[in-house]
Coordinates of C-alpha atoms in Angstrom, one line a residue:
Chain W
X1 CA 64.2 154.7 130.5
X2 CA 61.0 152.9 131.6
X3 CA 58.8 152.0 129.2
X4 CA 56.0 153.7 130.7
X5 CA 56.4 156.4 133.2
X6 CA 53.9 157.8 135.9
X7 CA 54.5 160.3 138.3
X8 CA 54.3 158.6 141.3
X9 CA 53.0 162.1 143.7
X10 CA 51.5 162.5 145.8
X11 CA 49.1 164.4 144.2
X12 CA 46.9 166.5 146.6
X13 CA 43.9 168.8 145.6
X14 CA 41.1 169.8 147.7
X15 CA 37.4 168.4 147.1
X16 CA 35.6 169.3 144.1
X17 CA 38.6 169.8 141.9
X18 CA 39.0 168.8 138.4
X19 CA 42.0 166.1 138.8
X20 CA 44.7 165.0 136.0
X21 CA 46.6 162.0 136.0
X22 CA 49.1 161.7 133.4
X23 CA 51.8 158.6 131.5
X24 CA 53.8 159.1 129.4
X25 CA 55.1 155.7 126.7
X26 CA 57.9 155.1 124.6
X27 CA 56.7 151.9 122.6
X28 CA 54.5 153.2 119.6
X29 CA 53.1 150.0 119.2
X30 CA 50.7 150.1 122.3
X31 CA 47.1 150.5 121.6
X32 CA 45.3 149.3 124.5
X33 CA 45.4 151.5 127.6
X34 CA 43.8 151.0 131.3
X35 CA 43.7 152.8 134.6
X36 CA 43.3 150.8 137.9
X37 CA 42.3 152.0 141.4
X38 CA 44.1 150.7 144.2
X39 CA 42.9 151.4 147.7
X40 CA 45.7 150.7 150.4
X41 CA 46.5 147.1 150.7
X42 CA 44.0 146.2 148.2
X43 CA 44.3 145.0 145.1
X44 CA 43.5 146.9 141.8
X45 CA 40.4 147.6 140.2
X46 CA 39.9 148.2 136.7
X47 CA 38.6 151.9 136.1
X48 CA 38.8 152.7 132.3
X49 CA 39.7 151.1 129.2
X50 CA 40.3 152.6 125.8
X51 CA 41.2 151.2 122.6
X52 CA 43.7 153.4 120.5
X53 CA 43.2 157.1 120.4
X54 CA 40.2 159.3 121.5
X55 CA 38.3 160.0 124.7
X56 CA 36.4 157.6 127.1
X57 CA 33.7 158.7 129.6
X58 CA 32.0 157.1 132.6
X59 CA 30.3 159.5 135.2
X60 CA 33.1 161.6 136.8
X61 CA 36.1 159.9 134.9
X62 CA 37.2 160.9 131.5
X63 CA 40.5 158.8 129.8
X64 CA 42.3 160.4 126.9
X65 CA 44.6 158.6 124.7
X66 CA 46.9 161.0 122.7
X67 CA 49.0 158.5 120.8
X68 CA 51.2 160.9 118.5
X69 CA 52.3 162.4 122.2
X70 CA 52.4 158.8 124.0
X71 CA 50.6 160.2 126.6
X72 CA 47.5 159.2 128.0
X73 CA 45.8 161.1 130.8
X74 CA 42.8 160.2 133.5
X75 CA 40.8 163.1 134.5
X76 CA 38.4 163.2 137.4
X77 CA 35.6 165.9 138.4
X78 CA 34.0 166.9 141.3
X79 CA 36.7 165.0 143.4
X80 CA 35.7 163.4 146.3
X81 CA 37.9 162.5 149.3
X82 CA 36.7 159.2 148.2
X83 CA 39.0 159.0 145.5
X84 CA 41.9 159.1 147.3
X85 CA 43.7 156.3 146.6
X86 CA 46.8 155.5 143.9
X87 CA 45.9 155.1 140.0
X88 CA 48.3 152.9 137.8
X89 CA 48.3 153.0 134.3
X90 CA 48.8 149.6 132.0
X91 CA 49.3 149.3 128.4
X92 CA 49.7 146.5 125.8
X93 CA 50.2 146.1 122.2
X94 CA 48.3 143.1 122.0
X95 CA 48.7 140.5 119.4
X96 CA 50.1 136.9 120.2
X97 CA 53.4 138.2 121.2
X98 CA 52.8 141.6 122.7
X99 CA 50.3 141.3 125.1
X100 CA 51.5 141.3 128.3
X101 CA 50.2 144.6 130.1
X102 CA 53.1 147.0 130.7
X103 CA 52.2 149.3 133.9
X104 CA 53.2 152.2 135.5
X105 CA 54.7 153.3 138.9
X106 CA 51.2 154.5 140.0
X107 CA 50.3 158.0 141.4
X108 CA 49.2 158.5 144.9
X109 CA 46.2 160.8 145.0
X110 CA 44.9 163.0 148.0
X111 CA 41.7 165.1 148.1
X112 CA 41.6 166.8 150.9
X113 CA 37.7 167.6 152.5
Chain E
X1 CA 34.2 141.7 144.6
X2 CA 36.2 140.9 141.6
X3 CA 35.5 137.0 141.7
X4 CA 38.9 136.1 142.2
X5 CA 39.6 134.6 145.8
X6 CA 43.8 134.6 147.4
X7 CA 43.9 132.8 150.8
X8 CA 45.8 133.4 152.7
X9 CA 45.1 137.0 153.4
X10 CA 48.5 137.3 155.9
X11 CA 51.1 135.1 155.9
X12 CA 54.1 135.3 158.9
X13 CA 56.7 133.3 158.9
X14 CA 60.5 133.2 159.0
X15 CA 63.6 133.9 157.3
X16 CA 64.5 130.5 154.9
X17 CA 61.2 129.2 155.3
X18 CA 58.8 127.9 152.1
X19 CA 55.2 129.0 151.8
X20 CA 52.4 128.6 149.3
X21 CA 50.3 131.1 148.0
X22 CA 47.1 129.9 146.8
X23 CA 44.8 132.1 143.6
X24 CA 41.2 130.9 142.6
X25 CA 40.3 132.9 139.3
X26 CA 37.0 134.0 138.4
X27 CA 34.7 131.3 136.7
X28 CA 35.5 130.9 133.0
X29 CA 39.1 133.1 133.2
X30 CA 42.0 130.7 131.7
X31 CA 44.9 132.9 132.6
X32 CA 46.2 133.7 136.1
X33 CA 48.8 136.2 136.4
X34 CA 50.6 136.9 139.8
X35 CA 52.1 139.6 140.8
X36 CA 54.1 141.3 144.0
X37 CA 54.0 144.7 145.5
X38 CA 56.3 145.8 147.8
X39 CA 55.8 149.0 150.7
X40 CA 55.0 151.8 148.7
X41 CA 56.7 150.0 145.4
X42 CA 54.9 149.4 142.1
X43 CA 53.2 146.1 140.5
X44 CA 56.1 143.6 139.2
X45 CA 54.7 141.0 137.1
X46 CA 55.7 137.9 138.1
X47 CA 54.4 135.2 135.9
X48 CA 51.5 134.1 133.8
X49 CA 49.6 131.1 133.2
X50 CA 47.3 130.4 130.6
X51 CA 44.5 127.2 130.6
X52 CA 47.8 125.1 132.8
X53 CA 50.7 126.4 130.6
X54 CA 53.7 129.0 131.5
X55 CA 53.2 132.0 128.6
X56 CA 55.1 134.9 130.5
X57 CA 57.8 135.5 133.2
X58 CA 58.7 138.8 134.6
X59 CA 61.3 139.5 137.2
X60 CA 60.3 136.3 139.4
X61 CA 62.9 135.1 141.3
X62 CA 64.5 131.6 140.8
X63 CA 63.1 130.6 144.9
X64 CA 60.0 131.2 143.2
X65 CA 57.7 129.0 141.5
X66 CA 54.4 128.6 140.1
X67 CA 51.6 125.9 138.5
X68 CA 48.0 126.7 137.9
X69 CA 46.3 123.2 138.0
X70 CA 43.9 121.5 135.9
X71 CA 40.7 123.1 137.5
X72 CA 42.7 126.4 136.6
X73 CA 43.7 127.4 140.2
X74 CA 47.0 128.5 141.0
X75 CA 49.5 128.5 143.7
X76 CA 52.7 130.8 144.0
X77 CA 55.8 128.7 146.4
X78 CA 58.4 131.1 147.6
X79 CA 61.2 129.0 148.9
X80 CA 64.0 130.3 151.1
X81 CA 62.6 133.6 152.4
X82 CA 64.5 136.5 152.7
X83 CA 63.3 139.8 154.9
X84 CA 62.8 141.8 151.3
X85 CA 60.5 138.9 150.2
X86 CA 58.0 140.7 152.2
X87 CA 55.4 142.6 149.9
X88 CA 51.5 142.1 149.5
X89 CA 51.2 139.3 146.7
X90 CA 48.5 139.8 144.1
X91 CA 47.2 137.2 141.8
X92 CA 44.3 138.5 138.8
X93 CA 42.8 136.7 136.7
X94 CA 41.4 137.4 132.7
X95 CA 39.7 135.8 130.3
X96 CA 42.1 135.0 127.7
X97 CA 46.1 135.9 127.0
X98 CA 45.5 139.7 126.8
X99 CA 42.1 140.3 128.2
X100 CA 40.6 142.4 131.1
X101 CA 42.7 141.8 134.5
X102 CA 40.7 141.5 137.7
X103 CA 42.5 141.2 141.0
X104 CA 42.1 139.2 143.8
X105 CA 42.7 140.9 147.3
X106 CA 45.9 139.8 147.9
X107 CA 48.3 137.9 150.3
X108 CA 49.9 140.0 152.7
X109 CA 53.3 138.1 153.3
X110 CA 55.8 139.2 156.6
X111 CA 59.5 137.6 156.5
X112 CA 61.0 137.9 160.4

């Protein structure tokens, strides 16, 4: 079993739609969670980043650490074919010896115009 | 613009050839981390450096090797090339050990 584990999709919803990205962790320890945009063939960029549990909001994007579920989700309103494009997750414990970001498979999202 | 240049952008060249992948991070990171992506495949750490030193390996292959220099830039050698050596090649960049990533554009490497 992976250590983190993302649907990879696709994941296709027409425009406006509220989207839901989802991973799911094994290793209680993690604490610090992103999500990265990558555009095809380019490299990622950093989206959201949350410490521990809670929610996190920046304009359409909401991230939502649930860390009794090990789950952490990336919602997205009023979709825009814009946003098409695939969404890893990365965690780390952090400390001195468990930093090293842990990432998922990445899910490949369509919104359709 | 994340701040951290790759060159070069495409890379073609031939089975059991040796090429170098060069990473500039963004002013003031220390660590470098480098990373490959194959078609349709997920990130697979390959290895970090921090401020010149080795602190992590991933699945990176013994053809492979890596430095990061005194002025903190980096190269990636991939020595003896096979046809699934062919991925996009990402190098990012942070401030510390376990800060922030930002990603450079990427190498796009094609083994004949």
């Amino acid at each position: 079993q992976k250590e983190v584990e993302q649907d990879p999709g696709p994941l296709s919803v027409p425009e406006g739609a509220i989207v839901s990205l989802n991973c799911t962790y094994s290793n209680s320890a993690f604490q610090y969670f992103m999500w990265y945009r990558q555009y095809s063939r380019k490299g990622p960029e950093l989206l959201m980043y949350t410490y521990s549990s809670g929610n996190k909001e920046d304009g359409r994007f909401t991230a939502q650490v649930d860390k009794s579920s090990k789950y952490i989700s990336l919602f997205i309103r009023d979709s825009q074919p814009s946003d098409s494009a695939t969404y890893l997750c990365a965690m780390s414990a952090g400390g001195d010896s468990n930093y090293q970001l842990i990432w998922g498979a990445g899910t490949k999202l369509i919104i359709k115009p | 613009d994340s701040g951290v240049t790759q060159t070069p952008k495409h890379l073609i060249t031939a089975t059991g050839q040796r090429v170098t992948l060069r990473c500039s991070p963004r002013s003031g990171d220390l660590s470098v981390y480098w990373y490959q992506q194959s078609l349709d495949q997920g990130l697979q750490f390959l290895i970090q450096y921090y401020n010149g030193e080795e602190r992590a390996k991933g699945n990176i292959l013994e053809r492979f090797s890596a430095q990061q220099f005194p002025d903190l830039h980096s190269e990636l050698n991939l020595s003896s090339l096979e046809l699934g050596d062919s991925a996009l090649y990402f190098c990012a960049s942070s401030v510390g050990l376990a800060d922030t990533q930002y990603f450079g554009p990427g190498t796009r490497l094609t083994v004949l």
